[in-house]
PDB file of C-alpha atoms in Angstrom:
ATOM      1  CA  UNK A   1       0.000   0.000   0.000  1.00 62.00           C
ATOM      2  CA  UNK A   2       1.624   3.322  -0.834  1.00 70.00           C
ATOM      3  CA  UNK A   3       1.824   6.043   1.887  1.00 70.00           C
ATOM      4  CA  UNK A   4      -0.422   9.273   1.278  1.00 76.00           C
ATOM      5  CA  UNK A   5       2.274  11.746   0.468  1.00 89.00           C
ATOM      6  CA  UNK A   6       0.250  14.046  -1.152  1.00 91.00           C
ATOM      7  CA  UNK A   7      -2.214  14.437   1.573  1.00 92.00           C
ATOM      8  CA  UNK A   8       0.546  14.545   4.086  1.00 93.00           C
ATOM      9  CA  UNK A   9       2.693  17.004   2.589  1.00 95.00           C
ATOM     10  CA  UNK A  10      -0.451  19.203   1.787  1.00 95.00           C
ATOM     11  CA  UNK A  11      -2.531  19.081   5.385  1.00 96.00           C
ATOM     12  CA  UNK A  12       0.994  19.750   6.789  1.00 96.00           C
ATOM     13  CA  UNK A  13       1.686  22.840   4.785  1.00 97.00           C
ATOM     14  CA  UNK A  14      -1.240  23.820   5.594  1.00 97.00           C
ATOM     15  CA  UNK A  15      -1.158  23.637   9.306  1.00 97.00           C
ATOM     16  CA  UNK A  16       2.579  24.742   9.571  1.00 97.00           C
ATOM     17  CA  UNK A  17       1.731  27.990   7.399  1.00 97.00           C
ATOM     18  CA  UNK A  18      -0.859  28.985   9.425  1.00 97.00           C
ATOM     19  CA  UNK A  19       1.055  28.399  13.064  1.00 96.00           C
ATOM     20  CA  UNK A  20       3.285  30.445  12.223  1.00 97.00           C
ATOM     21  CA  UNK A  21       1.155  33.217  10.953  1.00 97.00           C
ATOM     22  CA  UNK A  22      -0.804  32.811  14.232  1.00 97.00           C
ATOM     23  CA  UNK A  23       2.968  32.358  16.272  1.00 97.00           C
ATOM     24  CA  UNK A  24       4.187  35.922  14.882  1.00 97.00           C
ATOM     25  CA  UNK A  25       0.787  37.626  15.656  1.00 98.00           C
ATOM     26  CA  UNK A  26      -0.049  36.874  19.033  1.00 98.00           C
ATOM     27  CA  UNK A  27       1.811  40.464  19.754  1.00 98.00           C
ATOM     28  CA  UNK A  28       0.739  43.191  17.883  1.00 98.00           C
ATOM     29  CA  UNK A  29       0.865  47.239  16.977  1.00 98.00           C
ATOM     30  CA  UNK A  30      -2.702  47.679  16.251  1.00 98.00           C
ATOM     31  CA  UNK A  31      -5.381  44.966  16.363  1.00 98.00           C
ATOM     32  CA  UNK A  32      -8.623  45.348  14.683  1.00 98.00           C
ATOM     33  CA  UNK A  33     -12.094  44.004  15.303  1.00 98.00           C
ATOM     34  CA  UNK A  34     -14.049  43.305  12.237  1.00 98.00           C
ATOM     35  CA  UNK A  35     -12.988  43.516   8.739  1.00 98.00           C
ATOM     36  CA  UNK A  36     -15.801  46.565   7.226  1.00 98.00           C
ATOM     37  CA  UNK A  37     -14.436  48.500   5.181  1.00 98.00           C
ATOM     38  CA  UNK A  38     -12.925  50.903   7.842  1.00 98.00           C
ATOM     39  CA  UNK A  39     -11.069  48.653   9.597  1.00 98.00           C
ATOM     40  CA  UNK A  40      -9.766  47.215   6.132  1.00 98.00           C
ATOM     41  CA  UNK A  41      -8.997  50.711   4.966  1.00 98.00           C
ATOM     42  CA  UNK A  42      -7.356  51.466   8.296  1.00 98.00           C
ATOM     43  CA  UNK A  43      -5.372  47.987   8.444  1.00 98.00           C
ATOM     44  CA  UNK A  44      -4.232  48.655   5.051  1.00 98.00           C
ATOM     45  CA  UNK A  45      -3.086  52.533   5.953  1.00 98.00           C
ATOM     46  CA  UNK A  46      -1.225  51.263   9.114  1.00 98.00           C
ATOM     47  CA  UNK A  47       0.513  48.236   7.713  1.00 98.00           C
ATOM     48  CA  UNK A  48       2.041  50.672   5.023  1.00 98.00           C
ATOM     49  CA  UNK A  49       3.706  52.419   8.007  1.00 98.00           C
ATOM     50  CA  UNK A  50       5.402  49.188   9.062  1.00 98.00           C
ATOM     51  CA  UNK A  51       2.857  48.573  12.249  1.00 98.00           C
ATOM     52  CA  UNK A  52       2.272  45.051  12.355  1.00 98.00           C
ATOM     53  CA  UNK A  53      -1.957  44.644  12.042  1.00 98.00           C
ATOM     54  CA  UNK A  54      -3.810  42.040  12.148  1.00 98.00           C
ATOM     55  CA  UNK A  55      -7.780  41.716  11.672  1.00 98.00           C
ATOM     56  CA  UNK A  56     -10.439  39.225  13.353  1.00 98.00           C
ATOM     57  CA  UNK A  57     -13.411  38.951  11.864  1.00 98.00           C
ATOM     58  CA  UNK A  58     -16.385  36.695  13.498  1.00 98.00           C
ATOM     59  CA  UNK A  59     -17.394  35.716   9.760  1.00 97.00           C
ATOM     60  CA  UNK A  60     -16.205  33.663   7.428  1.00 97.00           C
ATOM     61  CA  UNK A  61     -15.926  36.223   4.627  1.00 96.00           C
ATOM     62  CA  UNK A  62     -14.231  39.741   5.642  1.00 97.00           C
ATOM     63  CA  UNK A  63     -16.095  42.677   4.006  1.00 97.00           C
ATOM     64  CA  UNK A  64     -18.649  43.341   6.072  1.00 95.00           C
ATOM     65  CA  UNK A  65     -21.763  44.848   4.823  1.00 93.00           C
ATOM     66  CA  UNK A  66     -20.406  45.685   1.697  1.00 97.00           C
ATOM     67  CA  UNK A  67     -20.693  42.357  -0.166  1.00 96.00           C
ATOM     68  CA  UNK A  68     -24.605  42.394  -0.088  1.00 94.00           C
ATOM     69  CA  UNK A  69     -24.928  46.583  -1.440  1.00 95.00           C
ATOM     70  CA  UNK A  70     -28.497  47.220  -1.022  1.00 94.00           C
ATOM     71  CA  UNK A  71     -30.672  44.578  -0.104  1.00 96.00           C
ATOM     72  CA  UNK A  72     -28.837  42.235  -2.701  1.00 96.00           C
ATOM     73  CA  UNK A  73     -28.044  44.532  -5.503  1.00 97.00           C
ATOM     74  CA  UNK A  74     -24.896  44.636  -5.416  1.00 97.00           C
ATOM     75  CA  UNK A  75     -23.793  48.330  -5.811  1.00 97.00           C
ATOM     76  CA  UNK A  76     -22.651  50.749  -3.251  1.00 97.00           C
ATOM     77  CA  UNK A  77     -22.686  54.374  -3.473  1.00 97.00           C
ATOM     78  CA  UNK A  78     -19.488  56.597  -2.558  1.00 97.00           C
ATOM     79  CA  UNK A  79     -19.019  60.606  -2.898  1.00 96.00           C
ATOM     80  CA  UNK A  80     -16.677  62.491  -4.786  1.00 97.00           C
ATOM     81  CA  UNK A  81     -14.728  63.135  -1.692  1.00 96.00           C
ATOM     82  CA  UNK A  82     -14.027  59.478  -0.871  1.00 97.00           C
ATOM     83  CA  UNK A  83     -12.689  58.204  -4.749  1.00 97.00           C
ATOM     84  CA  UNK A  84      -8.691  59.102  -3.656  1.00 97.00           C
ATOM     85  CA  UNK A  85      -9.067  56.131  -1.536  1.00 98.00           C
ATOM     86  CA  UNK A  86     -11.533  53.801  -3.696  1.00 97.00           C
ATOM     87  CA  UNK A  87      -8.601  54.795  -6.424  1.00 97.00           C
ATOM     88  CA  UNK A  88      -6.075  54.050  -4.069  1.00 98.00           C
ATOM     89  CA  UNK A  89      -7.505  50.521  -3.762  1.00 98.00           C
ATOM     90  CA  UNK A  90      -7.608  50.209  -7.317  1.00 98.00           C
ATOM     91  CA  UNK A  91     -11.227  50.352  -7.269  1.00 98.00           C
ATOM     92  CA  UNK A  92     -13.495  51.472 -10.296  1.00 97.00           C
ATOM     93  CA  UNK A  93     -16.206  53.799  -9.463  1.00 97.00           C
ATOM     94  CA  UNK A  94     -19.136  55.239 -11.923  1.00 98.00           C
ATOM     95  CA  UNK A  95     -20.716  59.161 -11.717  1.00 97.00           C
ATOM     96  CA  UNK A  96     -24.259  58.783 -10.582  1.00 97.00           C
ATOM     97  CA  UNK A  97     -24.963  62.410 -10.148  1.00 96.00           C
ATOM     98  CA  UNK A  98     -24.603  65.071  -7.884  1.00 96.00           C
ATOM     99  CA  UNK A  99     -21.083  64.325  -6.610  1.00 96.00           C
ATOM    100  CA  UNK A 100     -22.160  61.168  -6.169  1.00 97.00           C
ATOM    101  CA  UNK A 101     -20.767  57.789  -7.871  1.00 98.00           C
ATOM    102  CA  UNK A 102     -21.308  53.865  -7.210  1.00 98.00           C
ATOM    103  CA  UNK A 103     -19.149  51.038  -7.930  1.00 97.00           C
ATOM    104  CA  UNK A 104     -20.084  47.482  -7.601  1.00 98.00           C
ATOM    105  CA  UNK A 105     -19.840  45.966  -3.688  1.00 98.00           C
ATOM    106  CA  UNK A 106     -18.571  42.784  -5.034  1.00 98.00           C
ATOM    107  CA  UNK A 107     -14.996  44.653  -6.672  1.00 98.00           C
ATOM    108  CA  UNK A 108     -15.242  46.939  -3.635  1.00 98.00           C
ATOM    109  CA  UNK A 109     -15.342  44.130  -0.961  1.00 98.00           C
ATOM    110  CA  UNK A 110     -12.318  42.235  -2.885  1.00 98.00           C
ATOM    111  CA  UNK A 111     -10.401  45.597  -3.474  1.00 98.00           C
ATOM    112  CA  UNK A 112     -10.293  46.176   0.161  1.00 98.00           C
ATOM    113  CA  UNK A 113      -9.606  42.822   1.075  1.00 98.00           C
ATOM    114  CA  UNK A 114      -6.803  42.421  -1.133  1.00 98.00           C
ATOM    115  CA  UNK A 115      -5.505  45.803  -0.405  1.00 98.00           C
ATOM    116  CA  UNK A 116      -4.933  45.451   3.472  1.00 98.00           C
ATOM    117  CA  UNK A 117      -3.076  42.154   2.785  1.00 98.00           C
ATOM    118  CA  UNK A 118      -0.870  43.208  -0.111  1.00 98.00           C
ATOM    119  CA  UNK A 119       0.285  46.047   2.357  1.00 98.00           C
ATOM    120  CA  UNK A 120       1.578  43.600   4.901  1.00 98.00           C
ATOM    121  CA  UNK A 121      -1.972  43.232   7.496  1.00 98.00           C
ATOM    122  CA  UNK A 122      -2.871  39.927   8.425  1.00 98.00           C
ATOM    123  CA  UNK A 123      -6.356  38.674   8.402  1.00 98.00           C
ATOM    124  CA  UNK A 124      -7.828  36.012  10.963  1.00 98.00           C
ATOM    125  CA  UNK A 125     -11.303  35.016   9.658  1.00 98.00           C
ATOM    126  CA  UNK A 126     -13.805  32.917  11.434  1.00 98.00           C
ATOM    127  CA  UNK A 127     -12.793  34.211  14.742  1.00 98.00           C
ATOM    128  CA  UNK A 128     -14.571  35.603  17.674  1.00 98.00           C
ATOM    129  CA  UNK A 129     -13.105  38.343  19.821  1.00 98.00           C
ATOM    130  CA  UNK A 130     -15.045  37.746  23.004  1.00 97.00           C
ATOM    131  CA  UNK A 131     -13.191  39.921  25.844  1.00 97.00           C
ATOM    132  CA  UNK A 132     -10.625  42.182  26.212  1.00 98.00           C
ATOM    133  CA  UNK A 133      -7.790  42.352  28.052  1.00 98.00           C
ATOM    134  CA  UNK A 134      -7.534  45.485  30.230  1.00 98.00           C
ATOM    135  CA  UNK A 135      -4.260  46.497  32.462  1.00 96.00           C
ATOM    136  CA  UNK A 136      -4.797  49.397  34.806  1.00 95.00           C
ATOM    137  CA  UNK A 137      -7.112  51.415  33.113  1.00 95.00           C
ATOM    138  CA  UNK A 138      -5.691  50.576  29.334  1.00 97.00           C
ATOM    139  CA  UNK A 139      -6.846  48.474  26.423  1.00 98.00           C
ATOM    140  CA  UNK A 140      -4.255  45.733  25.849  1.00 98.00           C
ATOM    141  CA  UNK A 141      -5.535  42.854  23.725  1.00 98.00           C
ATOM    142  CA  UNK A 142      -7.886  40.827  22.485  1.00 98.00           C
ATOM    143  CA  UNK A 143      -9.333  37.330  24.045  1.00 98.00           C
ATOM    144  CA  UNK A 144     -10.275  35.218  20.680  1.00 98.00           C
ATOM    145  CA  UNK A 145     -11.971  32.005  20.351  1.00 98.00           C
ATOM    146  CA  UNK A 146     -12.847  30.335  16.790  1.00 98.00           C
ATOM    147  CA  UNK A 147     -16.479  31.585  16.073  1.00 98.00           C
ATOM    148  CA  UNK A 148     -18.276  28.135  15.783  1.00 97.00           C
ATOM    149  CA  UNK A 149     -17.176  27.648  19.794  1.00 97.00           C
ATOM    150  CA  UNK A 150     -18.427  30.345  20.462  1.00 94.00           C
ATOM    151  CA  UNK A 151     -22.066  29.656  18.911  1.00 95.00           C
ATOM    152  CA  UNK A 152     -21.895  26.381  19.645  1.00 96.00           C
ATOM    153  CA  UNK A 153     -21.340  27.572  23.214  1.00 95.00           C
ATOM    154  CA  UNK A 154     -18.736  25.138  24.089  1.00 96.00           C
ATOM    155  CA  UNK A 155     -16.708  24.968  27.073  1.00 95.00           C
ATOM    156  CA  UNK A 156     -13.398  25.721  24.953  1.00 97.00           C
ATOM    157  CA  UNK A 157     -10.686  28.201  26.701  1.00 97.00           C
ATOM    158  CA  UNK A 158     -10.139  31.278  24.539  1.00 97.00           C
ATOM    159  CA  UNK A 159      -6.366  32.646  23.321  1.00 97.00           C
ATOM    160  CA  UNK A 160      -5.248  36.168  24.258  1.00 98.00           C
ATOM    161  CA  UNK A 161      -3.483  38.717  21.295  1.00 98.00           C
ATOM    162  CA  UNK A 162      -1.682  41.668  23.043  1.00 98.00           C
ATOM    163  CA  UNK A 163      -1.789  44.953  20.959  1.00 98.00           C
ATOM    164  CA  UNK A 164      -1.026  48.236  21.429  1.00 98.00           C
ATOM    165  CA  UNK A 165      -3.816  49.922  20.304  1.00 98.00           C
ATOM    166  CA  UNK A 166      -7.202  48.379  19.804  1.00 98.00           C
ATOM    167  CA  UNK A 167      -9.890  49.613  16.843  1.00 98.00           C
ATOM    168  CA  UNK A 168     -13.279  48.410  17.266  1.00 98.00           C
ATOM    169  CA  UNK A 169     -15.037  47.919  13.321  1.00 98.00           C
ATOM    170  CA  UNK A 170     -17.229  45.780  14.530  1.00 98.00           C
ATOM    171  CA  UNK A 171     -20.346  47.652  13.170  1.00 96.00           C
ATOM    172  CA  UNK A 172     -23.313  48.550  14.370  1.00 95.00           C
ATOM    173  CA  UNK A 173     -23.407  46.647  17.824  1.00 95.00           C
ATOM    174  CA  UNK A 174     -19.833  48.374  18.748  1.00 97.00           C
ATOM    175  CA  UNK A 175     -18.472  44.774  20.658  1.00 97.00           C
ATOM    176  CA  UNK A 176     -15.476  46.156  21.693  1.00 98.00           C
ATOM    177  CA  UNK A 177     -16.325  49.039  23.425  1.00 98.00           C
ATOM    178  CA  UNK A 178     -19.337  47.637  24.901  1.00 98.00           C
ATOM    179  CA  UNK A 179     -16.689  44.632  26.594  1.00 97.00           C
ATOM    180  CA  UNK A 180     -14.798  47.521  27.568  1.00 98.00           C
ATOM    181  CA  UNK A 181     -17.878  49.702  29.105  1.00 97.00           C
ATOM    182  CA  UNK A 182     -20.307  46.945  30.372  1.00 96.00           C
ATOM    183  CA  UNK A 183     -17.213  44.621  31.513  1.00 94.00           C
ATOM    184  CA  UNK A 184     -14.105  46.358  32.193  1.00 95.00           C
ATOM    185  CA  UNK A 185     -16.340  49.571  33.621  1.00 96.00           C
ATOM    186  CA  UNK A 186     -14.047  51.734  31.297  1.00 97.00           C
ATOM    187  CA  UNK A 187     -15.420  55.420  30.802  1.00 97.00           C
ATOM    188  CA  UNK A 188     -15.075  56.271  27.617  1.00 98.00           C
ATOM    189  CA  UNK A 189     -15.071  59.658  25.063  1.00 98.00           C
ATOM    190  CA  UNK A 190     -18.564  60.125  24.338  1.00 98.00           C
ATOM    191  CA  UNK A 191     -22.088  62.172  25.886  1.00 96.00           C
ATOM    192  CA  UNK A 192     -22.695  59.850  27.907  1.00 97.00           C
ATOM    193  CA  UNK A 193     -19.752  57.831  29.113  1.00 97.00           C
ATOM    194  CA  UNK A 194     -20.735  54.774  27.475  1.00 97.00           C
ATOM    195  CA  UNK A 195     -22.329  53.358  24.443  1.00 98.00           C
ATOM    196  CA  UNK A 196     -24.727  56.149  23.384  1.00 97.00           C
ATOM    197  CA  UNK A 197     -27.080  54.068  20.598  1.00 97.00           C
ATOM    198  CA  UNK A 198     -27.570  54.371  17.000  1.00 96.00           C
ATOM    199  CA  UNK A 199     -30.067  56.481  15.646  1.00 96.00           C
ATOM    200  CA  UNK A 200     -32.218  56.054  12.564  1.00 96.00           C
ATOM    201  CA  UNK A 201     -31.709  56.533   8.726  1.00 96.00           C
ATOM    202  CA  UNK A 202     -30.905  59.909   7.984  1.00 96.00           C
ATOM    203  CA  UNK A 203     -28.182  59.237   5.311  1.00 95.00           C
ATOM    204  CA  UNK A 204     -26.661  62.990   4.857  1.00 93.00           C
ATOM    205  CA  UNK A 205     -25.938  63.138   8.440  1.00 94.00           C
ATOM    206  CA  UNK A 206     -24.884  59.926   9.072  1.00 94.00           C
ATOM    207  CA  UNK A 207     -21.925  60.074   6.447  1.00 95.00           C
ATOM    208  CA  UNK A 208     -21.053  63.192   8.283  1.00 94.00           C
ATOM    209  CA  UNK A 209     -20.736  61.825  11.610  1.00 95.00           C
ATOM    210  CA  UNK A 210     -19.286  58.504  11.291  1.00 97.00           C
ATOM    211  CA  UNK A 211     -16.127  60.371  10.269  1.00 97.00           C
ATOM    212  CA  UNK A 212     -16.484  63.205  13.065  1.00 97.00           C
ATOM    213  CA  UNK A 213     -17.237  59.988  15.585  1.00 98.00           C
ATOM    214  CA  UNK A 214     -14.048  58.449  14.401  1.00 98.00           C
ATOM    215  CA  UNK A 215     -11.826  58.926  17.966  1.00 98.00           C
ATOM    216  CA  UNK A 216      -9.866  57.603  20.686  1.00 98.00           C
ATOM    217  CA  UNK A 217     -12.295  56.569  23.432  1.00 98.00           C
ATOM    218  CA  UNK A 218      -9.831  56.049  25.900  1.00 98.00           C
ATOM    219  CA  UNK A 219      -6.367  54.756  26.555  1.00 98.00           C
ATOM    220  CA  UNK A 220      -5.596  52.115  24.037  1.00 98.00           C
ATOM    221  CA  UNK A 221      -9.455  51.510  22.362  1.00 98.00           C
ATOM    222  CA  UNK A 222     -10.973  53.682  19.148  1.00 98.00           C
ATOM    223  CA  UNK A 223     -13.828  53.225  17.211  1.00 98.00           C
ATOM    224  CA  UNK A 224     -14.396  53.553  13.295  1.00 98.00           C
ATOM    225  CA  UNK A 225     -17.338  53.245  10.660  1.00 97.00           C
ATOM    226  CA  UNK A 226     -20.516  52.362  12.591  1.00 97.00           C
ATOM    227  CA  UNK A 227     -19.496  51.114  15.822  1.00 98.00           C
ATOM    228  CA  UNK A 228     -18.191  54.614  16.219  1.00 98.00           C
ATOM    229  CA  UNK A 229     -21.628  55.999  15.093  1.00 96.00           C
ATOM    230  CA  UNK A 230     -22.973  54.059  17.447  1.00 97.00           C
ATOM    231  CA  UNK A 231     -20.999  54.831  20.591  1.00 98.00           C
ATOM    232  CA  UNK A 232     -21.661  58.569  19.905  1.00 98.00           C
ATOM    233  CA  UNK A 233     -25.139  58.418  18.934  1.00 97.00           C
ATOM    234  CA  UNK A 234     -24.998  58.957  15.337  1.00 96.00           C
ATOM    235  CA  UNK A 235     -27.436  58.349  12.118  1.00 96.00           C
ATOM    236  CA  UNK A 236     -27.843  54.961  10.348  1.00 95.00           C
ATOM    237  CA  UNK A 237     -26.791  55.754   6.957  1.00 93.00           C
ATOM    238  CA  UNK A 238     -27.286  52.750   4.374  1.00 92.00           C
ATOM    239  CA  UNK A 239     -25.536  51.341   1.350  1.00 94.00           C
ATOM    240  CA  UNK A 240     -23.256  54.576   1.175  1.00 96.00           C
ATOM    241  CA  UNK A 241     -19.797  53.962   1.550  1.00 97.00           C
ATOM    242  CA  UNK A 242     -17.807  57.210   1.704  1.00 97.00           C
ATOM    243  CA  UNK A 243     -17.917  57.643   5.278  1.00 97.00           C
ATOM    244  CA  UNK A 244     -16.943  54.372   6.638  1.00 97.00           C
ATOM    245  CA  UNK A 245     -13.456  54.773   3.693  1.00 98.00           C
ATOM    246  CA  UNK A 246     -12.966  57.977   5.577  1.00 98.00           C
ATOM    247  CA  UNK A 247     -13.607  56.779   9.105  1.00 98.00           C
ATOM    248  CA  UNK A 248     -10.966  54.037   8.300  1.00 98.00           C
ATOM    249  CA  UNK A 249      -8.314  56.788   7.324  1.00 98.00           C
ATOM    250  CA  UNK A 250      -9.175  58.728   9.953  1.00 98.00           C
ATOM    251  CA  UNK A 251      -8.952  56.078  12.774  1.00 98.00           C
ATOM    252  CA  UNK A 252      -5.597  54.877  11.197  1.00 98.00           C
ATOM    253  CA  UNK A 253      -3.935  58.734  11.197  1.00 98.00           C
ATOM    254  CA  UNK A 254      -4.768  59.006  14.877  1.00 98.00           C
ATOM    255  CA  UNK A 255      -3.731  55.840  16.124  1.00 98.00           C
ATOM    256  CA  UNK A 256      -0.265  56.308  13.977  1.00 98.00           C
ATOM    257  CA  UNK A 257      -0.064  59.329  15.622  1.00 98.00           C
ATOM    258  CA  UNK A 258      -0.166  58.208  19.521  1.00 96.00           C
ATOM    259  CA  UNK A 259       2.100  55.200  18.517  1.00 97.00           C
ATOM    260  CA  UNK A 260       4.704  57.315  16.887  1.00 93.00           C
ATOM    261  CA  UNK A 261       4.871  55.901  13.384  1.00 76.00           C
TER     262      UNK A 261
END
């Protein structure tokens, strides 16, 4: 009977690769949760600077909500002031009117994804960040478990990632920061001291805050795209994309900026 190289060499490969991956990533610069498209924009930005980054995203496929554009057709809608970074990203976008332009969620999601790797950020799908880790008073790391544990709810020990600098893209339910608020008691930078809410649709608005929401919330945790919206308290926007790009930007020029790079 001959032995099963092939399958041997390949599961090994396999398994090796991603150990060390795993191995070299346990301490980071920045770690961020959820892949949206500001925390991909952000990873991307940061990992040019030489920080090492590394996203975990809960689902299987990073993106986000971009993939589905609205409900299923798959085009998003960006404005003018947002195409340097679509362009930077190598993504095509179309005029629509009125400073406004789409481009299809599908080359968007892919763009975005391929862009934050190609610059050097890792990303760890199918994970679940499910605590922090908080030393006097300071965001440290992330506690991560592999996403079907968690929904499974299996008695399985999580893993702990140190970072400097923690951004929560998590989207609307803002995990992070409500770990660090409802857990770790952490006040943070908004009206209320805590998680605020999200209000409803008012798209104009919305765009506008999720970049002025973009901030450091305390020592070593920010927010971007609509978990930040919805730790301040901002507007639901929709299938409109600009803001979050921006948020991501944003979030990545202050965080480079209190870890010196």
């Amino acid at each position: 009977m001959t032995q099963p190289q092939m399958e041997a060499q390949i599961t090994g490969a396999i398994v090796r690769r991603y150990f060390a991956k795993l191995q070299e990533r346990l301490t980071l610069d920045v770690a961020i949760v959820g892949a949206g498209p500001s925390g991909l924009v952000a990873a991307r930005d940061l990992a040019r600077l030489g920080l090492k980054v590394a996203i975990f995203e809960s689902k299987l496929a990073p993106g986000g909500g971009v993939w589905g554009g609205g409900m299923l057709f798959n085009e998003v809608a960006v404005q003018e002031d947002a195409l340097p970074i679509l362009e930077s990203f190598g993504v095509a976008a179309l005029p629509a009117g009125d400073g406004y332009y789409t481009c299809d969620a599908v080359e968007l999601a892919s763009g975005l994804i391929f862009g934050a790797c190609r610059a050097g950020a890792t990303i760890f799908n199918a994970v679940k960040v499910e605590d922090l880790m908080v030393r006097e008073g300071r965001v440290a790391g992330l506690v991560v478990n592999w996403t079907p544990v968690a929904r499974l709810e299996m008695h399985v020990d999580p893993l702990v990632v140190t970072a400097r600098a923690v951004i929560d893209g998590s989207g609307h339910p803002s995990e992070a920061v409500a770990m660090a608020t409802r857990k770790a008691g952490l006040r943070i930078d908004s009206p209320s001291g805590g998680i605020v809410g999200e209000k409803p649709m008012w798209m104009e608005l919305g765009e506008h805050t999720t970049v002025e929401n973009t901030k450091r919330l305390c020592p070593g945790l920010y927010a971007s795209g609509m978990a930040a919206n919805n730790v301040q308290g901002g507007y639901r926007m929709g299938p409109i994309f600009g803001g979050m790009l921006k948020s991501g930007r944003k979030v990545a020029g202050l965080v480079a900026q209190e870890l010196g790079s």
